[in-house]
PDB file of C-alpha atoms in Angstrom:
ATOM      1  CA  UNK R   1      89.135 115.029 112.828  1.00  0.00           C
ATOM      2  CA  UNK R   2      88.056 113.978 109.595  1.00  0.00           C
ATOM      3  CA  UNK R   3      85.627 116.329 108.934  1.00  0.00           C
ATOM      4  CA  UNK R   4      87.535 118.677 109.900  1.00  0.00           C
ATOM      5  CA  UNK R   5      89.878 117.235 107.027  1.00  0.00           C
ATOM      6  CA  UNK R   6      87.293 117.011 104.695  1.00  0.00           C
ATOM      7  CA  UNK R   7      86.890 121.198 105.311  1.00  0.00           C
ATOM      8  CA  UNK R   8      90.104 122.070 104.972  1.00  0.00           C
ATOM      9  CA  UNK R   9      90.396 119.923 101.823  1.00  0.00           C
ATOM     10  CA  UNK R  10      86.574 121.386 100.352  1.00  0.00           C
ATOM     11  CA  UNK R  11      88.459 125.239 100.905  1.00  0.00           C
ATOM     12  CA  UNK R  12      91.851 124.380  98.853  1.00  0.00           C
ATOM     13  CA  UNK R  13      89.408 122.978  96.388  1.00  0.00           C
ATOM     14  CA  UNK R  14      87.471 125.953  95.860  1.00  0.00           C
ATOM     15  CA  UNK R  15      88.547 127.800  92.449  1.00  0.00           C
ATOM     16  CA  UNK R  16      88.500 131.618  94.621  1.00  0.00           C
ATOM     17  CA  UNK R  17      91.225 129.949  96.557  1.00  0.00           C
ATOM     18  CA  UNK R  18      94.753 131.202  95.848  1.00  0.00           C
ATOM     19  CA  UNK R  19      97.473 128.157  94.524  1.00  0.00           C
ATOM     20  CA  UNK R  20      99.122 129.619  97.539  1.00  0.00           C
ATOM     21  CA  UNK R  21      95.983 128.988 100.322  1.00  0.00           C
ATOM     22  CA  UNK R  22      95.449 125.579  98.613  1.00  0.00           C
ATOM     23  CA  UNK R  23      99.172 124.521  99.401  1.00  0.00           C
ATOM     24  CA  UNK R  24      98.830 125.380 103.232  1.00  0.00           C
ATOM     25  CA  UNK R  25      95.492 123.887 103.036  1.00  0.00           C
ATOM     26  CA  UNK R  26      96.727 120.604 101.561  1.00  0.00           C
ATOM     27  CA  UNK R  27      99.187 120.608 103.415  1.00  0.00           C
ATOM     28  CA  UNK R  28      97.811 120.872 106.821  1.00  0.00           C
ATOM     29  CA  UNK R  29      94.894 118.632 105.797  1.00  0.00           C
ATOM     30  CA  UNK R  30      97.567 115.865 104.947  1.00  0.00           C
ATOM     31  CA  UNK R  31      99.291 116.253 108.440  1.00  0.00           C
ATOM     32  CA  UNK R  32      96.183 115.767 109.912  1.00  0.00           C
ATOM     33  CA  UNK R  33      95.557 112.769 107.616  1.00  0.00           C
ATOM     34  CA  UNK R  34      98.690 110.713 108.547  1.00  0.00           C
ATOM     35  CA  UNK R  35      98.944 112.072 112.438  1.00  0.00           C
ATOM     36  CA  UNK R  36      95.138 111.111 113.371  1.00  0.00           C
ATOM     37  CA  UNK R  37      96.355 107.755 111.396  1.00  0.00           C
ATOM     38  CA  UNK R  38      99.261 107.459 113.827  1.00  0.00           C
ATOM     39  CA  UNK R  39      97.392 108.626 116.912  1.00  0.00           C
ATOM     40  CA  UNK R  40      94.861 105.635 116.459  1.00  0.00           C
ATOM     41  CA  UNK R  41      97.241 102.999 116.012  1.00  0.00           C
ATOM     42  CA  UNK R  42      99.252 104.161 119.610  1.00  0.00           C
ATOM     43  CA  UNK R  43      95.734 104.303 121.360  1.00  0.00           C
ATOM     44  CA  UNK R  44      94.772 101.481 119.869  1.00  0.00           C
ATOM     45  CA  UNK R  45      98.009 100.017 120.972  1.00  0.00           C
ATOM     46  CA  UNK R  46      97.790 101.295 125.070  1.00  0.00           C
ATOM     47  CA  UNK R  47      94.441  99.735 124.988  1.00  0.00           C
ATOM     48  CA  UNK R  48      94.867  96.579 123.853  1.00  0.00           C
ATOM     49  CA  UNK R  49      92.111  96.411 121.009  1.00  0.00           C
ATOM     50  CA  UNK R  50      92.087  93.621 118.568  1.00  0.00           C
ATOM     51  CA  UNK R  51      93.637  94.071 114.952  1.00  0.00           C
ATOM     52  CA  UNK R  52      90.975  94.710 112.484  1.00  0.00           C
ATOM     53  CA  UNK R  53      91.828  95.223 108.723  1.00  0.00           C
ATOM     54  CA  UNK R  54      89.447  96.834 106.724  1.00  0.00           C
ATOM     55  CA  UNK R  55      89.131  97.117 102.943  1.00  0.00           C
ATOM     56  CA  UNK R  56      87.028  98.761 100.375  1.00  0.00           C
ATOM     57  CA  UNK R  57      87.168  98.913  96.678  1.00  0.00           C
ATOM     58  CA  UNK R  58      86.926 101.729  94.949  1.00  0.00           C
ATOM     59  CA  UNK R  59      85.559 102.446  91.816  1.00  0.00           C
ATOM     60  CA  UNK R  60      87.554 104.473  89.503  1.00  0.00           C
ATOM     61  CA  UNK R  61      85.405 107.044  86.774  1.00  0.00           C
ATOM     62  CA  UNK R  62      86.839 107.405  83.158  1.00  0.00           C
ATOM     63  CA  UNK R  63      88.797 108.940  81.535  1.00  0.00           C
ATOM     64  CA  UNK R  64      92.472 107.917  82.527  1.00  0.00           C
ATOM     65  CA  UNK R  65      91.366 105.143  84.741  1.00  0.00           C
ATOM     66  CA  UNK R  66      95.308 103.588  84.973  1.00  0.00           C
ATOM     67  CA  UNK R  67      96.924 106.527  85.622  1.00  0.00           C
ATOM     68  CA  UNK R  68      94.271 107.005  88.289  1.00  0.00           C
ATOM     69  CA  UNK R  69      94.829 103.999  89.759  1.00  0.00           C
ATOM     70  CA  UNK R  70      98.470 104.789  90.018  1.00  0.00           C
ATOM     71  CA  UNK R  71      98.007 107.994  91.583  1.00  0.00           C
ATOM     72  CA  UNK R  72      95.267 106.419  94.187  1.00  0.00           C
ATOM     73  CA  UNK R  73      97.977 103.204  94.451  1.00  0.00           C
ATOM     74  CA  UNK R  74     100.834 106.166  95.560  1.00  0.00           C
ATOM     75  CA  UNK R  75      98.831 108.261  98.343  1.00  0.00           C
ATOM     76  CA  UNK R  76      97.570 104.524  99.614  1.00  0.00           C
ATOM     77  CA  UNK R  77     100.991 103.178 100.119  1.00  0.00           C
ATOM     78  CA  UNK R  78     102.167 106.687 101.707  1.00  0.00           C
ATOM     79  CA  UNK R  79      99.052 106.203 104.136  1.00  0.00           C
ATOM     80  CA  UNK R  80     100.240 102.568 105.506  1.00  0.00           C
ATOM     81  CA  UNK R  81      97.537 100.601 103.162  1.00  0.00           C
ATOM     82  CA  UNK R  82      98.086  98.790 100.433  1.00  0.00           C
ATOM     83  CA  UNK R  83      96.045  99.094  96.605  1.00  0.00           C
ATOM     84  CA  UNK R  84      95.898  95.785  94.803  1.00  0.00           C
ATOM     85  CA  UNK R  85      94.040  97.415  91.180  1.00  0.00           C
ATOM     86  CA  UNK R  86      91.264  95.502  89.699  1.00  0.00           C
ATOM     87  CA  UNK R  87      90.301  95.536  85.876  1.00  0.00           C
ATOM     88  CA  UNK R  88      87.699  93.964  83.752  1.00  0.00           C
ATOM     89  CA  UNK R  89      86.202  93.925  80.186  1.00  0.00           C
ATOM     90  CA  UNK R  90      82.510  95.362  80.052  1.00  0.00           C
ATOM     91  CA  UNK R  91      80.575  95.658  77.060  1.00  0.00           C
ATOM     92  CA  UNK R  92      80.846  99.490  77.850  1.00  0.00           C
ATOM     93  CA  UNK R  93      84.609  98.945  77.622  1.00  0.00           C
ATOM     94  CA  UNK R  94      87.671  98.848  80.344  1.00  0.00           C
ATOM     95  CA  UNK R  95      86.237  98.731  83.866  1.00  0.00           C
ATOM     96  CA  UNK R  96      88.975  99.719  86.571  1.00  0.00           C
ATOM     97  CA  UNK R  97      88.865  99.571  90.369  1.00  0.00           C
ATOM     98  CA  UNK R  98      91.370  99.307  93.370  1.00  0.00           C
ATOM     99  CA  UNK R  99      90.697  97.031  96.619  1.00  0.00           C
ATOM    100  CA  UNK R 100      92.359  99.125  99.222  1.00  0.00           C
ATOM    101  CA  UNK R 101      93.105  97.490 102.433  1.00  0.00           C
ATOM    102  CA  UNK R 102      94.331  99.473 105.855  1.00  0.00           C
ATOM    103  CA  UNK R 103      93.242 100.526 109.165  1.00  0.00           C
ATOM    104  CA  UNK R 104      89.851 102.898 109.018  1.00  0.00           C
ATOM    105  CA  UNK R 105      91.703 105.611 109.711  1.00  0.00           C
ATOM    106  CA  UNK R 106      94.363 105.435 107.095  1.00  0.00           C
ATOM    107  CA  UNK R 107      91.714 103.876 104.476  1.00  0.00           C
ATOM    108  CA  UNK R 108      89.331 107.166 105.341  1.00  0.00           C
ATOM    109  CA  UNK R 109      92.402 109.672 104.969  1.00  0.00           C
ATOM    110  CA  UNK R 110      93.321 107.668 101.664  1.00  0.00           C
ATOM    111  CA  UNK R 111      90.224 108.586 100.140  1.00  0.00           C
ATOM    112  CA  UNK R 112      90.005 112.389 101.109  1.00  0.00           C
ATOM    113  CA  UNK R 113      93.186 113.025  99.946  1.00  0.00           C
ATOM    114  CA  UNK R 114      93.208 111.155  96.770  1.00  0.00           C
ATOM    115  CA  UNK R 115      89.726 112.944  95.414  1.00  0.00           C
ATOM    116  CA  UNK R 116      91.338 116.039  96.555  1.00  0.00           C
ATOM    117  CA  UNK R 117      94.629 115.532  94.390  1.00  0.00           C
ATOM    118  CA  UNK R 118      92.145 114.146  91.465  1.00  0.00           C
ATOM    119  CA  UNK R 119      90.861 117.718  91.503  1.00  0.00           C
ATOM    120  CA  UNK R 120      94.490 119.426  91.722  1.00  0.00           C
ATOM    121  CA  UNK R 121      95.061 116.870  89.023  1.00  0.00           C
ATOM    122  CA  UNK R 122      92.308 118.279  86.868  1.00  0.00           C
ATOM    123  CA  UNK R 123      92.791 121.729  87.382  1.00  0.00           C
ATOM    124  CA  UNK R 124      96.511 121.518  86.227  1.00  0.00           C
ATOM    125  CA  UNK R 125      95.602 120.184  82.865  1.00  0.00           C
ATOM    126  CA  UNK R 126      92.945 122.381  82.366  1.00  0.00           C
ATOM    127  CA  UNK R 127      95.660 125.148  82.622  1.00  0.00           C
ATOM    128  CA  UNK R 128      98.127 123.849  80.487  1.00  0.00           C
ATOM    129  CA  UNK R 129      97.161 123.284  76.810  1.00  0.00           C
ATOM    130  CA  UNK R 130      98.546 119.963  74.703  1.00  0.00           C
ATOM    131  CA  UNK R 131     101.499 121.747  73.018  1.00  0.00           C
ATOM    132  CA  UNK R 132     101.039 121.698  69.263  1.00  0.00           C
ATOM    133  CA  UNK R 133     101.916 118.155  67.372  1.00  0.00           C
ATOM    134  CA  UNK R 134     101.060 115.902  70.461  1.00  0.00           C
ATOM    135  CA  UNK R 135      98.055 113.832  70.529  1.00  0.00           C
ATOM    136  CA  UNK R 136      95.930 115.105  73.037  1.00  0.00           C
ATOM    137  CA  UNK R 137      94.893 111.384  75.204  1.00  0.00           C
ATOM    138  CA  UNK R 138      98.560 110.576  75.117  1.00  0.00           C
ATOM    139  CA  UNK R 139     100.075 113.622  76.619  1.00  0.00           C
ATOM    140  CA  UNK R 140      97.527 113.897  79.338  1.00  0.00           C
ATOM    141  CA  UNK R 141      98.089 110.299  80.150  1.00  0.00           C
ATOM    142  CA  UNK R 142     101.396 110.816  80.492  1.00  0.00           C
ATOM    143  CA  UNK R 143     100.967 114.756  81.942  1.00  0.00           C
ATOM    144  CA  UNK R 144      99.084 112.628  84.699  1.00  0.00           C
ATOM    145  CA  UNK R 145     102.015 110.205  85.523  1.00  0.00           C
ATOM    146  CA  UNK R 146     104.379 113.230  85.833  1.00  0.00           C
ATOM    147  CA  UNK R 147     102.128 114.503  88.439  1.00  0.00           C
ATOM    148  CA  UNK R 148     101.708 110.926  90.207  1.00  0.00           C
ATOM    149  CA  UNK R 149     105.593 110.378  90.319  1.00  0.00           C
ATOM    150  CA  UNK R 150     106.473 113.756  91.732  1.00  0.00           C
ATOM    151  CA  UNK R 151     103.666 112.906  94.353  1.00  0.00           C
ATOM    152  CA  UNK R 152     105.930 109.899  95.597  1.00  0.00           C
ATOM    153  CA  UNK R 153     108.513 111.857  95.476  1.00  0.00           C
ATOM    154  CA  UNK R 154     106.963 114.356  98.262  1.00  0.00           C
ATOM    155  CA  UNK R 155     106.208 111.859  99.950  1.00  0.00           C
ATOM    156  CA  UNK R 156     109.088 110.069 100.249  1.00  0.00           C
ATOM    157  CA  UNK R 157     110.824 113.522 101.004  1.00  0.00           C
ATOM    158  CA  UNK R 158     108.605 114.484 103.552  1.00  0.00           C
ATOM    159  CA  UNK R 159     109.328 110.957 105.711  1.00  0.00           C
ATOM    160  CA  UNK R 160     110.629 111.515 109.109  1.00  0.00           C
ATOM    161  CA  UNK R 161     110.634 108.474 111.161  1.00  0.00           C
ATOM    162  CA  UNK R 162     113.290 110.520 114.290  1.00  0.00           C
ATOM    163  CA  UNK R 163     109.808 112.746 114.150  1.00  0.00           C
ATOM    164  CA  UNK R 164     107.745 109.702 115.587  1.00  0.00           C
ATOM    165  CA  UNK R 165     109.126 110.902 119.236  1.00  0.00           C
ATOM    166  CA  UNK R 166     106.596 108.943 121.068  1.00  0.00           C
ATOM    167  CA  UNK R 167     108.461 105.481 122.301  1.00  0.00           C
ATOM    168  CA  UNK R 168     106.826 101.926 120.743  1.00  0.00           C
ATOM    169  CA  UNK R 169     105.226 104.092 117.572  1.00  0.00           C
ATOM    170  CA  UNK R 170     107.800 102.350 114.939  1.00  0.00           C
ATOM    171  CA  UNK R 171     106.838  98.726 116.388  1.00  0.00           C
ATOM    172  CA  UNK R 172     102.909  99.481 116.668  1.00  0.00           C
ATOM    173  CA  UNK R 173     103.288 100.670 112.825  1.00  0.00           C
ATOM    174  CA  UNK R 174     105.514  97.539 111.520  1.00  0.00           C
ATOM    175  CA  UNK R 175     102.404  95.475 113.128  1.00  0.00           C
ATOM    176  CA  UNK R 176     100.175  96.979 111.996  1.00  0.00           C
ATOM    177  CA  UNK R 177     101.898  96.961 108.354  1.00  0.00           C
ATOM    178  CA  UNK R 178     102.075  93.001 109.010  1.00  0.00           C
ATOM    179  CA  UNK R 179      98.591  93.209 109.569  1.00  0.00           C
ATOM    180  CA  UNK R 180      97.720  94.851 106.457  1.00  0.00           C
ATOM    181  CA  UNK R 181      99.918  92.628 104.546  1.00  0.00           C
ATOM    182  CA  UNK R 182      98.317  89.398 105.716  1.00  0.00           C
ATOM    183  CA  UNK R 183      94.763  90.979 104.823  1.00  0.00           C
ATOM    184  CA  UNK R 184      96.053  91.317 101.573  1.00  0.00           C
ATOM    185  CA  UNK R 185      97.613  87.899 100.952  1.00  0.00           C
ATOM    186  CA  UNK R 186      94.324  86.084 102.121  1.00  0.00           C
ATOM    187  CA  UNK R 187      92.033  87.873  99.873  1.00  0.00           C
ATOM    188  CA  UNK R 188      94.640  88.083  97.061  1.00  0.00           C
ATOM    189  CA  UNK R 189      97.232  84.782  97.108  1.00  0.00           C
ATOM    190  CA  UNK R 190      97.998  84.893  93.774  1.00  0.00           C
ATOM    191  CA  UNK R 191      99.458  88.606  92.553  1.00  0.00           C
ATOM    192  CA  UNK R 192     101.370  89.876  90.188  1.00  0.00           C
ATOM    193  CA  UNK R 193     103.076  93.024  89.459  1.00  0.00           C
ATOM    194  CA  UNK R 194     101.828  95.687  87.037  1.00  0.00           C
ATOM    195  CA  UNK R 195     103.237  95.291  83.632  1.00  0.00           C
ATOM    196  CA  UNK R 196     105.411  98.745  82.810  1.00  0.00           C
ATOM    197  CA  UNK R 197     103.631 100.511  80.699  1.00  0.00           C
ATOM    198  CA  UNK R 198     105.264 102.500  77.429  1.00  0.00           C
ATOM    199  CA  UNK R 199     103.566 105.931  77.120  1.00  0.00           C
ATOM    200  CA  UNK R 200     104.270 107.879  73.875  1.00  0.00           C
ATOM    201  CA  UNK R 201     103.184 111.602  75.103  1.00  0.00           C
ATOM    202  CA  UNK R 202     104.777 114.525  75.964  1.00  0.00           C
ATOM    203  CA  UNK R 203     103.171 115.359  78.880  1.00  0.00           C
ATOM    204  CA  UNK R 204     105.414 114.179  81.917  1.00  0.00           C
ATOM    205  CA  UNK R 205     107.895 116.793  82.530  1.00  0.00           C
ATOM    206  CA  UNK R 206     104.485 119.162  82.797  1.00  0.00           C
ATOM    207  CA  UNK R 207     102.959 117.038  85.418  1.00  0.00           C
ATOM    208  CA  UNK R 208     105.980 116.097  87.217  1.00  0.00           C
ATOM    209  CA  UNK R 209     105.704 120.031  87.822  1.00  0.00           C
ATOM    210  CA  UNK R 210     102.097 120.114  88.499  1.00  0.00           C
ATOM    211  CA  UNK R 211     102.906 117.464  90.907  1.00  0.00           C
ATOM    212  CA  UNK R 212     105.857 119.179  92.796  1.00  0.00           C
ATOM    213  CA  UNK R 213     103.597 121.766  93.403  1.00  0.00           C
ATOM    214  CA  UNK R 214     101.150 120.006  95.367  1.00  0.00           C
ATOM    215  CA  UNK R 215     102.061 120.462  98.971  1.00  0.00           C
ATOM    216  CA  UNK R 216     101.634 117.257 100.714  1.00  0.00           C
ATOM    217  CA  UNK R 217     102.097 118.198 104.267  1.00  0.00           C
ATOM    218  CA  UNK R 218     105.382 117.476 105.377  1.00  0.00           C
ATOM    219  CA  UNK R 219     105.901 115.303 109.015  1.00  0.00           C
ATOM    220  CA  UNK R 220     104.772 111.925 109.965  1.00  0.00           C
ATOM    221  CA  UNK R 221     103.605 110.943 106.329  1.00  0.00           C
ATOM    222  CA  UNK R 222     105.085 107.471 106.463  1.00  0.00           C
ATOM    223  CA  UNK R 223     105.833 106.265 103.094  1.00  0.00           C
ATOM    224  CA  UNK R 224     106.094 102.666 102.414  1.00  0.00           C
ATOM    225  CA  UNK R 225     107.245 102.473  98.591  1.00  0.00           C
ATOM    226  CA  UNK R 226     105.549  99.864  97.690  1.00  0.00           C
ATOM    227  CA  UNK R 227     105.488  98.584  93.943  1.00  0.00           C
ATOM    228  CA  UNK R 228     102.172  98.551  92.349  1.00  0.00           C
ATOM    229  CA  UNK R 229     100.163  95.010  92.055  1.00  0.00           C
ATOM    230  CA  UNK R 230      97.647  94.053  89.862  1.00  0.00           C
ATOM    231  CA  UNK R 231      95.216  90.916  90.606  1.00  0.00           C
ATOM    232  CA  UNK R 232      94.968  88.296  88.346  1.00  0.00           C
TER     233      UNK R 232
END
């Protein structure tokens, strides 16, 4: 399933591909993404197996790093895992990473469908040039939150819980949630929430756009709203 994913995604990635194809490819990969999520937890379920969390960090590559993690923090929390972002000093300069914590499934679909939106992401700001009189860093960063926020917004839009026919699915997810949750709170105990940040470019409106424009995929992507966290 996932490689098939991981095809789908590599074909609305590929610059001879039409914004039109990469919408219907995006958006079927992303139904596959949360359904196969889904479909694991209910077998899981029927067959008794034991809970097990997992968790990886990922390592987030300049430029942009916040806004990245914010974007990887929103498809994450629409996946059922949570994102707890990690940053350091480094004589090289601002280090950034985020400890993501669900069921393989979701944690694997996370991934794919962040790096593709990363290069949706890029692609959009390539296309549109800093108007004239903004400073170039400042609108991109906040081009790129535009085009995080109106990927929350799909996803909140396209959450159907009366589509999650099968009976038992909204109690196998809430555990499952718990689960994740109580990963989290042993590894992280003491967490805060993300300071808002001020951002003094242009740029939003533009990637709210960009980000309206990225076809999600629709049913079963359940999305949990969660507010960012930052460890201390």
């Amino acid at each position: 399933m996932l490689d098939k994913v991981r095809k789908l995604l590599a074909k609305a990635e590929d610059p001879a591909c039409t914004p039109e194809e990469a919408e219907a490819l995006t958006a079927k990969a992303a139904a596959l993404i949360a359904k196969y999520g889904i479909d694991q937890a209910l077998l899981d379920a029927r067959e008794e197996r034991p809970q097990v969390v997992g968790n990886r960090v990922v390592e987030l590559a300049a430029p942009y790093l916040r806004e990245k993690a914010y974007l990887l923090h929103i498809v994450a929390a629409a996946l059922r895992c949570r994102s707890i972002r990690l940053e350091r000093r480094a004589a090289e300069g601002l280090r950034v990473s985020v400890h993501l914590f669900g069921f393989e499934p979701d944690v694997a679909g996370v991934e794919l469908l962040f790096a593709s939106l990363l290069v949706q992401a890029a692609r959009g700001l390539l296309r549109e040039p800093v108007p004239p009189g903004q400073q170039a860093a400042a609108w991109r960063r906040s081009w790129l939150v535009g085009f995080g926020s109106a990927v929350a917004q799909r996803f909140a839009a396209a959450s159907r819980p009366d589509e999650l026919a099968e009976p038992g699915t909204a109690l196998v997810l809430a555990d499952r949630e718990r689960a994740v949750d109580a990963a989290v709170a042993a590894e992280y105990p003491n967490v805060r929430a993300g300071r808002r940040r001020r951002l003094s470019g242009g740029g939003f409106e533009a990637g709210s756009a960009a980000g309206q424009r990225a076809d999600l995929g629709g049913a079963r992507v359940d999305a949990a709203g969660r507010a960012g966290v930052t460890a201390r």
